[in-house]
mmCIF file of C-alpha atoms in Angstrom:
data_model
loop_
_atom_site.group_PDB
_atom_site.id
_atom_site.type_symbol
_atom_site.label_atom_id
_atom_site.label_comp_id
_atom_site.label_asym_id
_atom_site.label_seq_id
_atom_site.Cartn_x
_atom_site.Cartn_y
_atom_site.Cartn_z
ATOM 1 C CA MET S 22 100.021 77.631 190.808
ATOM 2 C CA ALA S 23 98.447 75.523 188.146
ATOM 3 C CA SER S 24 95.435 77.790 188.020
ATOM 4 C CA ARG S 25 97.626 80.886 187.721
ATOM 5 C CA SER S 26 99.711 79.404 184.956
ATOM 6 C CA ALA S 27 96.573 78.435 182.996
ATOM 7 C CA GLU S 28 95.186 81.935 183.558
ATOM 8 C CA SER S 29 98.358 83.537 182.248
ATOM 9 C CA LEU S 30 98.369 81.250 179.196
ATOM 10 C CA TRP S 31 94.744 82.162 178.477
ATOM 11 C CA GLN S 32 95.514 85.879 178.722
ATOM 12 C CA SER S 33 98.529 85.527 176.436
ATOM 13 C CA ALA S 34 96.421 83.567 173.941
ATOM 14 C CA THR S 35 93.693 86.165 173.969
ATOM 15 C CA THR S 36 96.220 88.937 173.441
ATOM 16 C CA THR S 37 97.749 87.184 170.443
ATOM 17 C CA LEU S 38 94.312 86.519 168.985
ATOM 18 C CA ASN S 39 93.382 90.175 169.387
ATOM 19 C CA VAL S 40 96.613 91.362 167.836
ATOM 20 C CA GLY S 41 96.405 88.969 164.886
ATOM 21 C CA PRO S 42 93.123 90.198 163.396
ATOM 22 C CA SER S 43 94.165 93.798 163.902
ATOM 23 C CA ARG S 44 97.272 93.209 161.809
ATOM 24 C CA ILE S 45 95.264 91.414 159.127
ATOM 25 C CA ALA S 46 92.731 94.245 159.038
ATOM 26 C CA ALA S 47 95.480 96.828 158.754
ATOM 27 C CA SER S 48 97.077 94.918 155.883
ATOM 28 C CA THR S 49 93.805 94.511 153.991
ATOM 29 C CA VAL S 50 92.935 98.196 154.113
ATOM 30 C CA ARG S 51 95.537 99.224 151.550
ATOM 31 C CA PRO S 52 94.357 96.950 148.683
ATOM 32 C CA MET S 53 90.820 98.176 149.247
ATOM 33 C CA ALA S 54 92.052 101.743 148.927
ATOM 34 C CA ARG S 55 93.865 100.871 145.686
ATOM 35 C CA TRP S 56 90.769 99.198 144.299
ATOM 36 C CA ALA S 57 88.726 102.267 145.158
ATOM 37 C CA SER S 58 91.226 104.488 143.341
ATOM 38 C CA THR S 59 91.116 102.293 140.231
ATOM 39 C CA THR S 60 87.334 102.334 140.183
ATOM 40 C CA SER S 61 87.315 106.108 140.443
ATOM 41 C CA ALA S 62 89.871 106.334 137.590
ATOM 42 C CA SER S 63 87.800 104.046 135.381
ATOM 43 C CA ALA S 64 84.696 106.050 136.164
ATOM 44 C CA SER S 65 86.476 109.275 135.217
ATOM 45 C CA SER S 66 87.836 107.698 132.015
ATOM 46 C CA SER S 67 84.341 106.597 131.026
ATOM 47 C CA LYS S 68 83.308 110.247 130.983
ATOM 48 C CA LEU S 69 85.973 111.216 128.409
ATOM 49 C CA GLN S 70 84.851 112.502 125.042
ATOM 50 C CA PRO S 71 85.088 110.052 122.081
ATOM 51 C CA LEU S 72 87.966 110.474 119.639
ATOM 52 C CA LEU S 73 85.709 110.619 116.580
ATOM 53 C CA PRO S 74 82.851 113.097 116.211
ATOM 54 C CA ALA S 75 79.370 111.788 116.809
ATOM 55 C CA SER S 76 78.178 112.855 113.357
ATOM 56 C CA ALA S 77 80.072 111.730 110.240
ATOM 57 C CA PRO S 78 81.318 114.518 107.943
ATOM 58 C CA VAL S 79 79.178 115.255 104.934
ATOM 59 C CA LEU S 80 80.971 114.227 101.726
ATOM 60 C CA PRO S 81 80.591 116.389 98.614
ATOM 61 C CA ALA S 82 78.222 115.161 95.940
ATOM 62 C CA LEU S 83 79.795 113.203 93.101
ATOM 63 C CA PRO S 84 79.816 114.885 89.668
ATOM 64 C CA THR S 85 77.193 113.664 87.240
ATOM 65 C CA THR S 86 78.727 114.915 83.988
ATOM 66 C CA THR S 87 82.206 114.820 82.464
ATOM 67 C CA SER S 88 82.475 118.602 82.445
ATOM 68 C CA GLU S 89 81.891 118.736 86.208
ATOM 69 C CA ALA S 90 84.550 116.085 86.789
ATOM 70 C CA ILE S 91 86.995 117.996 84.582
ATOM 71 C CA SER S 92 86.372 121.218 86.509
ATOM 72 C CA LEU S 93 87.049 119.436 89.801
ATOM 73 C CA ILE S 94 90.372 118.060 88.514
ATOM 74 C CA GLN S 95 91.344 121.487 87.152
ATOM 75 C CA SER S 96 90.545 123.161 90.481
ATOM 76 C CA SER S 97 92.665 120.719 92.511
ATOM 77 C CA SER S 98 95.770 120.442 90.270
ATOM 78 C CA THR S 99 97.751 121.962 87.419
ATOM 79 C CA PRO S 100 99.048 120.470 84.151
ATOM 80 C CA GLN S 101 102.578 120.392 85.588
ATOM 81 C CA LEU S 102 101.817 119.184 89.128
ATOM 82 C CA GLY S 103 99.322 116.930 90.891
ATOM 83 C CA ARG S 104 98.001 114.924 87.933
ATOM 84 C CA TYR S 105 98.584 111.440 86.550
ATOM 85 C CA VAL S 106 97.491 109.252 83.659
ATOM 86 C CA LEU S 107 97.201 105.496 83.295
ATOM 87 C CA ALA S 108 98.178 104.702 79.718
ATOM 88 C CA ARG S 109 98.630 101.462 77.792
ATOM 89 C CA LEU S 110 101.854 100.877 75.854
ATOM 90 C CA HIS S 111 103.244 97.606 74.494
ATOM 91 C CA SER S 112 100.346 95.619 76.024
ATOM 92 C CA ARG S 113 101.144 96.997 79.492
ATOM 93 C CA ASN S 114 99.645 99.686 81.693
ATOM 94 C CA TYR S 115 101.931 102.492 82.925
ATOM 95 C CA LEU S 116 101.183 105.026 85.654
ATOM 96 C CA LEU S 117 102.732 108.284 84.435
ATOM 97 C CA HIS S 118 103.270 111.696 86.021
ATOM 98 C CA PRO S 119 104.595 114.852 84.360
ATOM 99 C CA ARG S 120 108.409 114.878 83.962
ATOM 100 C CA ASP S 121 108.699 111.102 84.420
ATOM 101 C CA VAL S 122 111.213 109.120 82.327
ATOM 102 C CA LEU S 123 109.674 106.013 80.771
ATOM 103 C CA THR S 124 111.803 103.204 79.299
ATOM 104 C CA VAL S 125 109.990 100.913 76.856
ATOM 105 C CA PRO S 126 111.124 98.332 74.304
ATOM 106 C CA HIS S 127 112.533 99.821 71.122
ATOM 107 C CA LEU S 128 109.871 101.679 69.165
ATOM 108 C CA LYS S 129 109.268 100.695 65.584
ATOM 109 C CA GLY S 130 110.637 103.112 63.039
ATOM 110 C CA SER S 131 113.299 104.419 65.440
ATOM 111 C CA PRO S 132 111.946 107.994 65.763
ATOM 112 C CA PRO S 133 114.869 110.407 66.208
ATOM 113 C CA PRO S 134 115.454 112.097 69.591
ATOM 114 C CA GLY S 135 113.234 115.128 70.046
ATOM 115 C CA THR S 136 110.218 113.569 68.326
ATOM 116 C CA VAL S 137 106.961 114.301 70.153
ATOM 117 C CA LEU S 138 104.503 111.413 70.388
ATOM 118 C CA SER S 139 100.912 111.566 71.593
ATOM 119 C CA LEU S 140 99.344 109.069 73.992
ATOM 120 C CA ASN S 141 96.134 107.809 72.382
ATOM 121 C CA ARG S 142 95.307 104.966 74.808
ATOM 122 C CA ILE S 143 94.708 106.667 78.154
ATOM 123 C CA LEU S 144 92.563 104.649 80.559
ATOM 124 C CA GLN S 145 92.543 107.000 83.575
ATOM 125 C CA VAL S 146 93.315 110.601 84.378
ATOM 126 C CA GLY S 147 93.045 112.216 87.767
ATOM 127 C CA SER S 148 94.479 114.189 90.641
ATOM 128 C CA ARG S 149 94.939 113.410 94.325
ATOM 129 C CA ASP S 150 91.187 113.542 95.043
ATOM 130 C CA TYR S 151 89.383 112.970 91.733
ATOM 131 C CA VAL S 152 89.755 110.591 88.800
ATOM 132 C CA ILE S 153 88.082 109.984 85.432
ATOM 133 C CA LYS S 154 88.076 106.361 84.259
ATOM 134 C CA ALA S 155 87.299 104.780 80.936
ATOM 135 C CA PRO S 156 84.511 102.155 80.980
ATOM 136 C CA GLU S 157 85.659 98.713 82.066
ATOM 137 C CA PRO S 158 85.385 95.859 79.520
ATOM 138 C CA SER S 159 82.302 93.709 79.910
ATOM 139 C CA LYS S 160 82.857 90.344 81.580
ATOM 140 C CA ASN S 161 80.547 88.595 79.132
ATOM 141 C CA GLN S 162 82.743 89.587 76.197
ATOM 142 C CA SER S 163 84.515 86.510 74.827
ATOM 143 C CA MET S 164 88.228 87.079 74.127
ATOM 144 C CA PRO S 165 90.929 84.614 73.084
ATOM 145 C CA PHE S 166 93.091 83.238 75.862
ATOM 146 C CA GLY S 167 96.087 85.420 76.678
ATOM 147 C CA THR S 168 94.790 88.568 74.946
ATOM 148 C CA GLN S 169 93.622 91.779 76.567
ATOM 149 C CA GLY S 170 91.120 92.803 73.928
ATOM 150 C CA ASP S 171 90.320 96.370 72.867
ATOM 151 C CA ARG S 172 89.299 98.556 75.803
ATOM 152 C CA GLU S 173 87.517 101.851 75.576
ATOM 153 C CA VAL S 174 89.812 104.801 76.162
ATOM 154 C CA ILE S 175 89.310 108.406 77.201
ATOM 155 C CA PRO S 176 88.962 110.621 74.098
ATOM 156 C CA GLN S 177 91.618 113.209 73.372
ATOM 157 C CA GLU S 178 89.055 115.982 73.778
ATOM 158 C CA VAL S 179 89.069 115.187 77.506
ATOM 159 C CA VAL S 180 92.772 114.546 78.173
ATOM 160 C CA GLN S 181 96.008 114.949 76.250
ATOM 161 C CA CYS S 182 99.542 113.922 77.161
ATOM 162 C CA HIS S 183 102.652 113.900 74.965
ATOM 163 C CA LEU S 184 105.891 111.935 75.126
ATOM 164 C CA THR S 185 109.252 113.203 73.897
ATOM 165 C CA VAL S 186 111.839 110.729 72.615
ATOM 166 C CA MET S 187 115.095 111.154 74.560
ATOM 167 C CA GLU S 188 117.351 108.394 73.217
ATOM 168 C CA HIS S 189 117.607 104.867 71.886
ATOM 169 C CA THR S 190 119.865 102.560 73.830
ATOM 170 C CA LYS S 191 120.678 98.884 74.251
ATOM 171 C CA SER S 192 121.175 96.609 77.216
ATOM 172 C CA PRO S 193 124.538 94.858 77.867
ATOM 173 C CA MET S 194 125.383 91.839 75.755
ATOM 174 C CA GLU S 195 123.551 88.689 76.771
ATOM 175 C CA ARG S 196 124.994 85.309 75.827
ATOM 176 C CA LYS S 197 123.005 82.090 75.911
ATOM 177 C CA LEU S 198 124.468 78.634 75.255
ATOM 178 C CA LEU S 199 122.298 76.128 73.413
ATOM 179 C CA LYS S 200 123.387 72.510 73.734
ATOM 180 C CA LYS S 201 121.910 69.113 72.793
ATOM 181 C CA ARG S 202 122.980 66.030 74.677
ATOM 182 C CA ARG S 203 124.762 63.280 72.726
ATOM 183 C CA LYS S 204 124.354 65.259 69.495
ATOM 184 C CA GLY S 205 127.537 67.288 69.498
ATOM 185 C CA TYR S 206 125.491 70.460 69.024
ATOM 186 C CA LYS S 207 126.613 73.669 70.723
ATOM 187 C CA LYS S 208 125.672 77.190 69.794
ATOM 188 C CA THR S 209 126.073 80.562 71.541
ATOM 189 C CA ILE S 210 123.424 83.203 70.910
ATOM 190 C CA GLU S 211 124.324 86.844 71.546
ATOM 191 C CA HIS S 212 121.627 89.453 71.969
ATOM 192 C CA LYS S 213 121.297 93.097 72.974
ATOM 193 C CA GLN S 214 117.805 94.271 73.866
ATOM 194 C CA GLY S 215 116.926 97.660 72.427
ATOM 195 C CA TRP S 216 115.200 100.288 74.569
ATOM 196 C CA THR S 217 113.705 103.730 74.021
ATOM 197 C CA ARG S 218 113.596 106.385 76.741
ATOM 198 C CA LEU S 219 110.687 108.813 76.734
ATOM 199 C CA ARG S 220 110.015 111.965 78.742
ATOM 200 C CA VAL S 221 106.414 112.462 79.895
ATOM 201 C CA GLY S 222 105.013 115.933 79.240
ATOM 202 C CA ASP S 223 102.260 117.914 80.908
ATOM 203 C CA VAL S 224 98.780 116.453 81.395
ATOM 204 C CA PHE S 225 96.109 118.703 79.881
ATOM 205 C CA VAL S 226 92.448 118.225 80.773
ATOM 206 C CA GLY S 227 89.329 119.675 79.165
ATOM 207 C CA SER S 228 89.748 123.116 77.635
ATOM 208 C CA GLU S 229 93.486 123.007 78.370
ATOM 209 C CA ALA S 230 93.860 120.182 75.824
ATOM 210 C CA ARG S 231 92.568 122.261 72.925
#
């Protein structure tokens, strides 16, 4: 009886050992299949075409003369649309487009509404793709601290832009209290800042400016 019981235990142990590895093998087959699918997907993705072309596009040659640059700006824009100028007024640079309304500190002489003024300090003129710039000031030029110095500008034979005076106005009243401690001094200063509104006209380039 003892021998039979040991024999039965051995058979049951062998059956469990045979079943165990079969279950483990069956469970490990699925991850291997997933790994094989991912490797095939990565291999297929490596064969995809690049997003950018292999050869870079050839850029057009830059113009060498002012007349060529003017013709490029004229071909890509019109005086009423697609152009801009960078002009200097009141020691500040303003980026202006046709039909813009520019508000600047009160102009000297108070020109009446309707007066047409000409921009004579234009630093840049261009379109969406092309631009003509005035020469930059040299870095070796010695200028007093806090001053901008006199920059070269684009001549009026190349570009012309006019401003029309719309109105003269003032800001709301500003009151400032001046007071000195232990002196009995108090004073209220009232001030209204004057402003002039200008309408930007068309931007003419080259032969259009004549």
